[in-house]
PDB file of C-alpha atoms (C1' of nucleotides) in Angstrom:
ATOM      1  CA  MET A  57      17.536  -0.846  35.808  1.00 42.00           C
ATOM      2  CA  PRO A  58      16.161  -0.507  32.295  1.00 42.00           C
ATOM      3  CA  ARG A  59      15.676   3.038  31.183  1.00 36.00           C
ATOM      4  CA  ARG A  60      12.216   3.984  29.900  1.00 38.00           C
ATOM      5  CA  ARG A  61      12.275   3.671  26.101  1.00 39.00           C
ATOM      6  CA  HIS A  62      12.558   6.950  24.267  1.00 38.00           C
ATOM      7  CA  ARG A  63       9.459   7.990  22.332  1.00 42.00           C
ATOM      8  CA  THR A  64      11.106   7.958  18.932  1.00 44.00           C
ATOM      9  CA  SER A  65      12.565   4.462  19.234  1.00 50.00           C
ATOM     10  CA  LEU A  66       9.337   2.544  19.467  1.00 65.00           C
ATOM     11  CA  ARG A  67       9.463  -1.052  18.320  1.00 66.00           C
ATOM     12  CA  THR A  68       7.604  -0.644  15.061  1.00 65.00           C
ATOM     13  CA  PRO A  69       7.551  -3.490  12.582  1.00 76.00           C
ATOM     14  CA  GLN A  70       8.358  -1.191   9.691  1.00 83.00           C
ATOM     15  CA  HIS A  71       9.790  -4.055   7.675  1.00 91.00           C
ATOM     16  CA  THR A  72       6.200  -5.109   7.107  1.00 96.00           C
ATOM     17  CA  ALA A  73       5.467  -1.947   5.149  1.00 97.00           C
ATOM     18  CA  PRO A  74       6.272  -3.582   1.776  1.00 97.00           C
ATOM     19  CA  VAL A  75       3.888  -6.425   2.595  1.00 98.00           C
ATOM     20  CA  PHE A  76       1.098  -3.980   3.379  1.00 98.00           C
ATOM     21  CA  ALA A  77       1.897  -2.038   0.232  1.00 98.00           C
ATOM     22  CA  ALA A  78       1.552  -5.257  -1.763  1.00 98.00           C
ATOM     23  CA  LEU A  79      -1.796  -5.873  -0.060  1.00 98.00           C
ATOM     24  CA  GLY A  80      -3.045  -2.392  -0.872  1.00 97.00           C
ATOM     25  CA  ASP A  81      -4.509  -3.204  -4.274  1.00 97.00           C
ATOM     26  CA  ARG A  82      -7.838  -4.807  -5.125  1.00 96.00           C
ATOM     27  CA  THR A  83      -6.436  -6.930  -7.906  1.00 97.00           C
ATOM     28  CA  ARG A  84      -3.663  -8.323  -5.752  1.00 98.00           C
ATOM     29  CA  LEU A  85      -6.027  -9.000  -2.850  1.00 97.00           C
ATOM     30  CA  SER A  86      -8.194 -10.928  -5.267  1.00 97.00           C
ATOM     31  CA  LEU A  87      -5.213 -12.906  -6.567  1.00 97.00           C
ATOM     32  CA  LEU A  88      -4.193 -13.802  -3.030  1.00 97.00           C
ATOM     33  CA  THR A  89      -7.674 -14.988  -2.186  1.00 97.00           C
ATOM     34  CA  THR A  90      -7.776 -17.120  -5.310  1.00 97.00           C
ATOM     35  CA  LEU A  91      -4.384 -18.630  -4.553  1.00 97.00           C
ATOM     36  CA  GLY A  92      -5.474 -19.117  -0.960  1.00 97.00           C
ATOM     37  CA  GLN A  93      -7.804 -21.797  -2.275  1.00 95.00           C
ATOM     38  CA  GLY A  94      -4.762 -24.031  -2.347  1.00 93.00           C
ATOM     39  CA  ALA A  95      -4.293 -24.935  -5.979  1.00 95.00           C
ATOM     40  CA  PRO A  96      -1.284 -23.365  -7.735  1.00 97.00           C
ATOM     41  CA  GLN A  97      -2.474 -21.599 -10.854  1.00 97.00           C
ATOM     42  CA  SER A  98      -0.913 -20.432 -14.081  1.00 98.00           C
ATOM     43  CA  ILE A  99      -0.862 -16.816 -15.196  1.00 98.00           C
ATOM     44  CA  ALA A 100      -3.278 -17.516 -18.037  1.00 98.00           C
ATOM     45  CA  ARG A 101      -5.681 -19.153 -15.615  1.00 97.00           C
ATOM     46  CA  LEU A 102      -5.467 -16.266 -13.170  1.00 97.00           C
ATOM     47  CA  THR A 103      -6.045 -13.830 -16.009  1.00 97.00           C
ATOM     48  CA  LYS A 104      -9.328 -15.488 -16.959  1.00 95.00           C
ATOM     49  CA  GLY A 105     -12.174 -13.828 -15.089  1.00 81.00           C
ATOM     50  CA  SER A 106     -10.218 -10.622 -14.691  1.00 93.00           C
ATOM     51  CA  SER A 107     -10.869  -7.712 -16.980  1.00 94.00           C
ATOM     52  CA  LEU A 108      -7.174  -6.914 -17.056  1.00 97.00           C
ATOM     53  CA  THR A 109      -4.469  -7.936 -19.487  1.00 98.00           C
ATOM     54  CA  ARG A 110      -2.221 -10.896 -18.899  1.00 98.00           C
ATOM     55  CA  GLN A 111       0.711  -8.474 -18.534  1.00 98.00           C
ATOM     56  CA  ALA A 112      -1.077  -6.523 -15.840  1.00 98.00           C
ATOM     57  CA  ILE A 113      -1.734  -9.736 -13.912  1.00 98.00           C
ATOM     58  CA  THR A 114       1.884 -10.743 -14.431  1.00 98.00           C
ATOM     59  CA  LYS A 115       3.070  -7.454 -12.976  1.00 98.00           C
ATOM     60  CA  HIS A 116       0.845  -7.882  -9.934  1.00 98.00           C
ATOM     61  CA  LEU A 117       2.150 -11.392  -9.437  1.00 98.00           C
ATOM     62  CA  ARG A 118       5.727 -10.087  -9.580  1.00 98.00           C
ATOM     63  CA  VAL A 119       4.858  -7.507  -6.935  1.00 98.00           C
ATOM     64  CA  LEU A 120       3.465 -10.226  -4.702  1.00 98.00           C
ATOM     65  CA  GLU A 121       6.500 -12.380  -5.394  1.00 98.00           C
ATOM     66  CA  ASN A 122       8.891  -9.577  -4.469  1.00 97.00           C
ATOM     67  CA  ALA A 123       6.980  -9.215  -1.209  1.00 97.00           C
ATOM     68  CA  GLY A 124       7.515 -12.951  -0.617  1.00 97.00           C
ATOM     69  CA  MET A 125       3.790 -13.637  -0.494  1.00 98.00           C
ATOM     70  CA  VAL A 126       3.720 -15.803  -3.576  1.00 98.00           C
ATOM     71  CA  ARG A 127       6.101 -18.175  -5.307  1.00 97.00           C
ATOM     72  CA  GLY A 128       6.179 -18.802  -9.052  1.00 97.00           C
ATOM     73  CA  VAL A 129       7.655 -22.004 -10.438  1.00 97.00           C
ATOM     74  CA  ARG A 130       8.105 -22.621 -14.141  1.00 96.00           C
ATOM     75  CA  HIS A 131       6.460 -25.901 -15.004  1.00 95.00           C
ATOM     76  CA  GLY A 132       6.603 -26.788 -18.649  1.00 95.00           C
ATOM     77  CA  ARG A 133       5.457 -23.853 -20.664  1.00 96.00           C
ATOM     78  CA  GLU A 134       3.480 -22.318 -17.860  1.00 97.00           C
ATOM     79  CA  THR A 135       4.446 -20.676 -14.584  1.00 98.00           C
ATOM     80  CA  LEU A 136       2.461 -21.884 -11.607  1.00 98.00           C
ATOM     81  CA  PHE A 137       2.011 -19.494  -8.716  1.00 98.00           C
ATOM     82  CA  GLU A 138       1.419 -20.631  -5.174  1.00 98.00           C
ATOM     83  CA  LEU A 139       0.689 -18.756  -1.949  1.00 98.00           C
ATOM     84  CA  ASP A 140       3.252 -18.360   0.812  1.00 98.00           C
ATOM     85  CA  PRO A 141       1.352 -17.468   3.994  1.00 97.00           C
ATOM     86  CA  ALA A 142       4.373 -16.437   6.075  1.00 97.00           C
ATOM     87  CA  PRO A 143       4.336 -12.702   5.221  1.00 97.00           C
ATOM     88  CA  LEU A 144       0.586 -12.635   5.753  1.00 97.00           C
ATOM     89  CA  GLU A 145       1.045 -13.877   9.280  1.00 97.00           C
ATOM     90  CA  ALA A 146       3.849 -11.424   9.914  1.00 96.00           C
ATOM     91  CA  ALA A 147       1.533  -8.636   8.806  1.00 97.00           C
ATOM     92  CA  ARG A 148      -1.226  -9.935  11.044  1.00 97.00           C
ATOM     93  CA  ARG A 149       1.150  -9.931  14.011  1.00 96.00           C
ATOM     94  CA  ALA A 150       2.145  -6.347  13.235  1.00 96.00           C
ATOM     95  CA  LEU A 151      -1.499  -5.281  13.300  1.00 97.00           C
ATOM     96  CA  ASP A 152      -2.022  -7.183  16.520  1.00 96.00           C
ATOM     97  CA  ASP A 153       0.922  -5.378  18.087  1.00 96.00           C
ATOM     98  CA  ILE A 154      -0.577  -1.985  17.415  1.00 96.00           C
ATOM     99  CA  SER A 155      -4.051  -2.999  18.560  1.00 97.00           C
ATOM    100  CA  ARG A 156      -2.705  -4.636  21.702  1.00 96.00           C
ATOM    101  CA  GLN A 157      -0.642  -1.562  22.488  1.00 96.00           C
ATOM    102  CA  TRP A 158      -3.756   0.564  22.082  1.00 97.00           C
ATOM    103  CA  ASP A 159      -5.819  -1.690  24.326  1.00 96.00           C
ATOM    104  CA  HIS A 160      -3.176  -1.579  27.030  1.00 96.00           C
ATOM    105  CA  ALA A 161      -3.047   2.193  26.825  1.00 95.00           C
ATOM    106  CA  LEU A 162      -6.815   2.380  27.273  1.00 94.00           C
ATOM    107  CA  ALA A 163      -6.689  -0.022  30.186  1.00 93.00           C
ATOM    108  CA  ARG A 164      -3.986   2.022  31.899  1.00 92.00           C
ATOM    109  CA  LEU A 165      -6.007   5.173  31.392  1.00 89.00           C
ATOM    110  CA  LYS A 166      -9.119   3.561  32.785  1.00 84.00           C
ATOM    111  CA  SER A 167      -7.426   2.182  35.894  1.00 86.00           C
ATOM    112  CA  PHE A 168      -5.818   5.567  36.430  1.00 86.00           C
ATOM    113  CA  LEU A 169      -9.169   7.333  36.289  1.00 85.00           C
ATOM    114  CA  GLU A 170     -10.790   4.833  38.615  1.00 78.00           C
ATOM    115  CA  GLU A 171      -8.015   5.178  41.173  1.00 69.00           C
TER     116      GLU A 171
ATOM    117  CA  MET B 133     -28.815 -27.521  -1.393  1.00 43.00           C
ATOM    118  CA  PRO B 134     -26.276 -24.702  -1.712  1.00 42.00           C
ATOM    119  CA  ARG B 135     -24.377 -24.725  -4.930  1.00 37.00           C
ATOM    120  CA  ARG B 136     -20.605 -24.643  -4.717  1.00 39.00           C
ATOM    121  CA  ARG B 137     -19.456 -21.047  -5.075  1.00 40.00           C
ATOM    122  CA  HIS B 138     -18.058 -20.124  -8.439  1.00 39.00           C
ATOM    123  CA  ARG B 139     -14.316 -19.571  -8.536  1.00 42.00           C
ATOM    124  CA  THR B 140     -14.505 -15.957  -9.640  1.00 44.00           C
ATOM    125  CA  SER B 141     -16.982 -14.866  -6.989  1.00 51.00           C
ATOM    126  CA  LEU B 142     -14.832 -15.534  -3.950  1.00 65.00           C
ATOM    127  CA  ARG B 143     -15.655 -13.536  -0.870  1.00 66.00           C
ATOM    128  CA  THR B 144     -12.667 -11.243  -0.871  1.00 65.00           C
ATOM    129  CA  PRO B 145     -12.576  -8.308   1.506  1.00 75.00           C
ATOM    130  CA  GLN B 146     -11.462  -5.930  -1.226  1.00 83.00           C
ATOM    131  CA  HIS B 147     -12.865  -2.971   0.648  1.00 91.00           C
ATOM    132  CA  THR B 148      -9.878  -3.321   2.952  1.00 96.00           C
ATOM    133  CA  ALA B 149      -7.465  -2.504   0.128  1.00 97.00           C
ATOM    134  CA  PRO B 150      -7.386   1.224   0.981  1.00 97.00           C
ATOM    135  CA  VAL B 151      -6.551   0.380   4.589  1.00 98.00           C
ATOM    136  CA  PHE B 152      -3.661  -1.820   3.512  1.00 98.00           C
ATOM    137  CA  ALA B 153      -2.513   0.866   1.106  1.00 98.00           C
ATOM    138  CA  ALA B 154      -2.469   3.342   3.983  1.00 98.00           C
ATOM    139  CA  LEU B 155      -0.432   0.856   6.014  1.00 98.00           C
ATOM    140  CA  GLY B 156       2.078   0.364   3.222  1.00 97.00           C
ATOM    141  CA  ASP B 157       4.412   3.186   4.201  1.00 97.00           C
ATOM    142  CA  ARG B 158       7.097   3.268   6.870  1.00 96.00           C
ATOM    143  CA  THR B 159       6.288   6.764   7.996  1.00 97.00           C
ATOM    144  CA  ARG B 160       2.599   6.025   8.420  1.00 98.00           C
ATOM    145  CA  LEU B 161       3.308   2.764  10.255  1.00 97.00           C
ATOM    146  CA  SER B 162       5.508   4.734  12.594  1.00 97.00           C
ATOM    147  CA  LEU B 163       2.813   7.346  13.143  1.00 97.00           C
ATOM    148  CA  LEU B 164       0.268   4.655  13.924  1.00 97.00           C
ATOM    149  CA  THR B 165       2.581   3.039  16.423  1.00 97.00           C
ATOM    150  CA  THR B 166       3.199   6.358  18.112  1.00 97.00           C
ATOM    151  CA  LEU B 167      -0.506   7.135  18.282  1.00 97.00           C
ATOM    152  CA  GLY B 168      -1.112   3.588  19.500  1.00 97.00           C
ATOM    153  CA  GLN B 169       0.561   4.679  22.721  1.00 95.00           C
ATOM    154  CA  GLY B 170      -2.732   6.282  23.599  1.00 93.00           C
ATOM    155  CA  ALA B 171      -2.019   9.959  23.894  1.00 95.00           C
ATOM    156  CA  PRO B 172      -3.436  12.175  21.128  1.00 97.00           C
ATOM    157  CA  GLN B 173      -0.630  14.234  19.645  1.00 97.00           C
ATOM    158  CA  SER B 174      -0.343  17.421  17.656  1.00 98.00           C
ATOM    159  CA  ILE B 175       1.199  17.597  14.207  1.00 98.00           C
ATOM    160  CA  ALA B 176       4.166  19.553  15.475  1.00 98.00           C
ATOM    161  CA  ARG B 177       4.771  16.944  18.152  1.00 97.00           C
ATOM    162  CA  LEU B 178       4.557  14.099  15.656  1.00 97.00           C
ATOM    163  CA  THR B 179       6.942  15.935  13.345  1.00 97.00           C
ATOM    164  CA  LYS B 180       9.631  16.117  16.041  1.00 95.00           C
ATOM    165  CA  GLY B 181      11.878  13.107  15.799  1.00 81.00           C
ATOM    166  CA  SER B 182      11.059  12.605  12.154  1.00 94.00           C
ATOM    167  CA  SER B 183      13.437  13.797   9.488  1.00 94.00           C
ATOM    168  CA  LEU B 184      10.521  14.900   7.337  1.00 97.00           C
ATOM    169  CA  THR B 185       8.798  18.237   7.024  1.00 97.00           C
ATOM    170  CA  ARG B 186       5.684  19.130   8.920  1.00 98.00           C
ATOM    171  CA  GLN B 187       3.769  19.182   5.626  1.00 98.00           C
ATOM    172  CA  ALA B 188       4.892  15.692   4.778  1.00 98.00           C
ATOM    173  CA  ILE B 189       3.691  14.457   8.161  1.00 98.00           C
ATOM    174  CA  THR B 190       0.430  16.347   7.649  1.00 98.00           C
ATOM    175  CA  LYS B 191      -0.108  14.619   4.311  1.00 98.00           C
ATOM    176  CA  HIS B 192       0.505  11.221   5.859  1.00 98.00           C
ATOM    177  CA  LEU B 193      -1.946  12.015   8.641  1.00 98.00           C
ATOM    178  CA  ARG B 194      -4.563  13.007   6.054  1.00 98.00           C
ATOM    179  CA  VAL B 195      -4.037   9.691   4.278  1.00 98.00           C
ATOM    180  CA  LEU B 196      -4.547   7.845   7.542  1.00 98.00           C
ATOM    181  CA  GLU B 197      -7.577   9.980   8.299  1.00 98.00           C
ATOM    182  CA  ASN B 198      -9.127   9.245   4.888  1.00 97.00           C
ATOM    183  CA  ALA B 199      -8.633   5.563   5.602  1.00 97.00           C
ATOM    184  CA  GLY B 200     -10.508   6.062   8.884  1.00 97.00           C
ATOM    185  CA  MET B 201      -7.564   4.896  10.962  1.00 98.00           C
ATOM    186  CA  VAL B 202      -6.995   8.206  12.670  1.00 98.00           C
ATOM    187  CA  ARG B 203      -9.115  11.122  13.782  1.00 97.00           C
ATOM    188  CA  GLY B 204      -7.940  14.731  13.942  1.00 97.00           C
ATOM    189  CA  VAL B 205      -9.656  17.238  16.188  1.00 97.00           C
ATOM    190  CA  ARG B 206      -8.789  20.896  16.233  1.00 96.00           C
ATOM    191  CA  HIS B 207      -8.057  21.920  19.787  1.00 95.00           C
ATOM    192  CA  GLY B 208      -7.043  25.508  20.221  1.00 94.00           C
ATOM    193  CA  ARG B 209      -4.324  26.322  17.729  1.00 96.00           C
ATOM    194  CA  GLU B 210      -3.243  22.724  17.346  1.00 97.00           C
ATOM    195  CA  THR B 211      -4.853  19.672  15.793  1.00 98.00           C
ATOM    196  CA  LEU B 212      -4.686  16.579  17.938  1.00 98.00           C
ATOM    197  CA  PHE B 213      -4.671  13.217  16.205  1.00 98.00           C
ATOM    198  CA  GLU B 214      -5.922  10.055  17.817  1.00 98.00           C
ATOM    199  CA  LEU B 215      -5.946   6.422  16.703  1.00 98.00           C
ATOM    200  CA  ASP B 216      -9.114   4.635  15.634  1.00 98.00           C
ATOM    201  CA  PRO B 217      -8.440   0.895  15.862  1.00 97.00           C
ATOM    202  CA  ALA B 218     -11.514  -0.275  13.949  1.00 97.00           C
ATOM    203  CA  PRO B 219      -9.963  -0.380  10.459  1.00 97.00           C
ATOM    204  CA  LEU B 220      -6.911  -2.106  11.877  1.00 97.00           C
ATOM    205  CA  GLU B 221      -9.069  -4.890  13.205  1.00 97.00           C
ATOM    206  CA  ALA B 222     -10.952  -5.151   9.932  1.00 97.00           C
ATOM    207  CA  ALA B 223      -7.626  -5.548   8.157  1.00 97.00           C
ATOM    208  CA  ARG B 224      -6.537  -8.184  10.640  1.00 97.00           C
ATOM    209  CA  ARG B 225      -9.734 -10.120  10.004  1.00 96.00           C
ATOM    210  CA  ALA B 226      -9.144  -9.951   6.265  1.00 96.00           C
ATOM    211  CA  LEU B 227      -5.678 -11.436   6.702  1.00 97.00           C
ATOM    212  CA  ASP B 228      -7.090 -14.098   8.959  1.00 96.00           C
ATOM    213  CA  ASP B 229      -9.644 -15.022   6.316  1.00 96.00           C
ATOM    214  CA  ILE B 230      -6.969 -15.682   3.727  1.00 97.00           C
ATOM    215  CA  SER B 231      -4.755 -17.609   6.130  1.00 97.00           C
ATOM    216  CA  ARG B 232      -7.663 -19.677   7.401  1.00 96.00           C
ATOM    217  CA  GLN B 233      -8.744 -20.460   3.873  1.00 96.00           C
ATOM    218  CA  TRP B 234      -5.207 -21.599   3.088  1.00 97.00           C
ATOM    219  CA  ASP B 235      -5.024 -23.786   6.193  1.00 97.00           C
ATOM    220  CA  HIS B 236      -8.314 -25.432   5.339  1.00 96.00           C
ATOM    221  CA  ALA B 237      -7.101 -26.110   1.805  1.00 96.00           C
ATOM    222  CA  LEU B 238      -3.975 -27.759   3.163  1.00 94.00           C
ATOM    223  CA  ALA B 239      -5.993 -29.827   5.617  1.00 94.00           C
ATOM    224  CA  ARG B 240      -8.308 -31.024   2.853  1.00 93.00           C
ATOM    225  CA  LEU B 241      -5.330 -31.959   0.710  1.00 90.00           C
ATOM    226  CA  LYS B 242      -3.707 -33.833   3.567  1.00 85.00           C
ATOM    227  CA  SER B 243      -6.801 -35.820   4.449  1.00 87.00           C
ATOM    228  CA  PHE B 244      -7.297 -36.605   0.779  1.00 87.00           C
ATOM    229  CA  LEU B 245      -3.769 -37.960   0.461  1.00 86.00           C
ATOM    230  CA  GLU B 246      -4.074 -40.004   3.632  1.00 78.00           C
ATOM    231  CA  GLU B 247      -7.345 -41.566   2.528  1.00 69.00           C
TER     232      GLU B 247
ATOM    233  C1'  DT C 297      -0.166  44.701  21.311  1.00 93.68           C
ATOM    234  C1'  DT C 298       3.466  42.068  19.555  1.00 93.68           C
ATOM    235  C1'  DC C 299       5.676  37.971  18.555  1.00 93.68           C
ATOM    236  C1'  DA C 300       6.341  33.174  18.301  1.00 93.68           C
ATOM    237  C1'  DT C 301       3.945  28.877  17.448  1.00 93.68           C
ATOM    238  C1'  DG C 302       0.907  25.595  14.991  1.00 93.68           C
ATOM    239  C1'  DT C 303      -1.730  24.875  10.874  1.00 93.68           C
ATOM    240  C1'  DG C 304      -3.670  25.066   6.317  1.00 93.68           C
ATOM    241  C1'  DC C 305      -3.402  25.765   1.356  1.00 93.68           C
ATOM    242  C1'  DA C 306      -1.235  25.696  -3.109  1.00 93.68           C
ATOM    243  C1'  DA C 307       2.268  25.086  -6.498  1.00 93.68           C
ATOM    244  C1'  DC C 308       5.772  22.404  -7.971  1.00 93.68           C
ATOM    245  C1'  DC C 309       8.925  18.417  -8.694  1.00 93.68           C
ATOM    246  C1'  DT C 310      10.420  13.595  -9.239  1.00 93.68           C
ATOM    247  C1'  DC C 311       9.616   8.888  -9.208  1.00 93.68           C
ATOM    248  C1'  DC C 312       6.710   4.911  -8.862  1.00 93.68           C
ATOM    249  C1'  DT C 313       2.458   2.443 -10.200  1.00 93.68           C
ATOM    250  C1'  DG C 314      -0.908   0.398 -12.861  1.00 93.68           C
ATOM    251  C1'  DG C 315      -2.020  -0.342 -17.295  1.00 93.68           C
ATOM    252  C1'  DT C 316      -1.478  -0.939 -22.254  1.00 93.68           C
ATOM    253  C1'  DT C 317       0.605  -2.622 -26.798  1.00 93.68           C
ATOM    254  C1'  DG C 318       3.946  -5.046 -29.664  1.00 93.68           C
ATOM    255  C1'  DC C 319       7.181  -8.420 -30.409  1.00 93.68           C
ATOM    256  C1'  DA C 320      10.182 -12.448 -29.425  1.00 93.68           C
ATOM    257  C1'  DT C 321      10.563 -17.072 -27.621  1.00 93.68           C
ATOM    258  C1'  DA C 322       9.653 -21.635 -25.646  1.00 93.68           C
ATOM    259  C1'  DT C 323       6.629 -25.494 -25.341  1.00 93.68           C
ATOM    260  C1'  DT C 324       2.803 -28.554 -26.173  1.00 93.68           C
ATOM    261  C1'  DA C 325      -0.846 -30.293 -29.460  1.00 93.68           C
ATOM    262  C1'  DG C 326      -2.278 -32.253 -33.993  1.00 93.68           C
TER     263       DG C 326
ATOM    264  C1'  DC D 136       6.474 -29.987 -39.099  1.00 93.68           C
ATOM    265  C1'  DT D 137       3.122 -26.461 -38.015  1.00 93.68           C
ATOM    266  C1'  DA D 138       0.073 -24.063 -35.338  1.00 93.68           C
ATOM    267  C1'  DA D 139      -1.725 -22.667 -31.073  1.00 93.68           C
ATOM    268  C1'  DT D 140      -0.680 -21.661 -26.264  1.00 93.68           C
ATOM    269  C1'  DA D 141       1.833 -19.487 -22.323  1.00 93.68           C
ATOM    270  C1'  DT D 142       5.124 -16.594 -21.124  1.00 93.68           C
ATOM    271  C1'  DG D 143       8.800 -12.927 -20.959  1.00 93.68           C
ATOM    272  C1'  DC D 144      10.693  -8.448 -22.109  1.00 93.68           C
ATOM    273  C1'  DA D 145      10.632  -3.603 -23.371  1.00 93.68           C
ATOM    274  C1'  DA D 146       8.711   0.741 -24.494  1.00 93.68           C
ATOM    275  C1'  DC D 147       5.407   3.847 -23.528  1.00 93.68           C
ATOM    276  C1'  DC D 148       1.844   6.624 -21.059  1.00 93.68           C
ATOM    277  C1'  DA D 149      -1.255   8.974 -17.602  1.00 93.68           C
ATOM    278  C1'  DG D 150      -1.915   9.730 -13.081  1.00 93.68           C
ATOM    279  C1'  DG D 151      -0.962   9.429  -8.260  1.00 93.68           C
ATOM    280  C1'  DA D 152       2.442   9.439  -4.139  1.00 93.68           C
ATOM    281  C1'  DG D 153       5.737  11.410  -1.424  1.00 93.68           C
ATOM    282  C1'  DG D 154       8.250  15.295  -0.625  1.00 93.68           C
ATOM    283  C1'  DT D 155       9.625  20.246  -0.656  1.00 93.68           C
ATOM    284  C1'  DT D 156       9.115  25.401  -0.437  1.00 93.68           C
ATOM    285  C1'  DG D 157       6.524  29.651   0.208  1.00 93.68           C
ATOM    286  C1'  DC D 158       2.908  32.211   2.036  1.00 93.68           C
ATOM    287  C1'  DA D 159      -1.261  33.311   4.669  1.00 93.68           C
ATOM    288  C1'  DC D 160      -3.729  32.998   8.912  1.00 93.68           C
ATOM    289  C1'  DA D 161      -5.278  31.912  13.610  1.00 93.68           C
ATOM    290  C1'  DT D 162      -4.088  31.537  18.435  1.00 93.68           C
ATOM    291  C1'  DG D 163      -1.511  31.563  22.787  1.00 93.68           C
ATOM    292  C1'  DA D 164       2.236  33.804  25.480  1.00 93.68           C
ATOM    293  C1'  DA D 165       4.768  38.021  27.251  1.00 93.68           C
TER     294       DA D 165
END
DNA sequence: TTCATGTGCAACCTCCTGGTTGCATATTAG
DNA sequence: CTAATATGCAACCAGGAGGTTGCACATGAA
C-alpha cells in the first residue's frame, strides 16, 4: 500500500529551471521567435534589427545553446543558428503539471464543500 | 490585401519575460509546486523543509508576487501565500505560440519539398 | 503579563548577467 | 593578392540576484 507522499518530496520538474531562466529575457525571447520562423540565421543577420551589439547577441545565443534550445553550426565563415523545440515542450509540460495540480486541488475542494 | 509582416515586427509575447524569469529558479519552482497543492501556506511553513533561511524564502515569494504568480494575504500574525495560475497559463500560451510557429514552418518546408 | 512565534526591514556580501570595447583570425568577394 | 565580412575571445564594468545576519515589532498562547 503506497504511503502518501511527503510534502517536501513533491515531483517538481526543477531541471527545467535553466530553460525558464533562458526564457526570462526579452532579447532571447525575441531571438527564439525569430528562429521559430524556421530558417536558420547567422549571428550578423540576427543582430540586424536589434539595437544591441553583435557580441551581446552572441552571448544570448550561447545562453540559449547551453539551455539546449538552439543549435549553432559553423557553415563557411558564418555560424547558423537553428531552433530546437524539445526544451520548449518540456517547459510547457512543466507549466501544465503545476496548472493541472492546481485545478485538481480546486476540484477536490469544491466536491468536498458540496458534500 | 494584408501585407506580409515584416521580419522584425514579429508578434512576440515579450511581456511574459518577467514571468519566465521568475520561473527560472529551483527554489521558486519548488514553492510554486507546493502552493499548487491548493492550501495557502505561511512563510514559516514554506521555510520548513528548505535548507534556506526564512528571509531567502520571503525574497523568493516577493519575486513571485511581483510577477503576479502568487498572492500574499496577512492573516493574523502570519502571511498566507496562495497561487495565482493566470500568469502560468499566459506563459504556457507563449511557449505554445513559438512551438506552433515552428511546426507550421516545418510543415510549409515539407510541402514545398514534396511539391 | 510574559514569552515564544511569525514577519518585516535594512545592511552587507559574493557572484552572475547583460552589455560594451578592442583585437585577432578565418573566410569569401573582387 | 587585398579588402571586406563574420566570428571568436578576453577584459572590463555597472547593476541586479540570491543569500546571510541582526534587529525591531506585532500577535497568539500560557
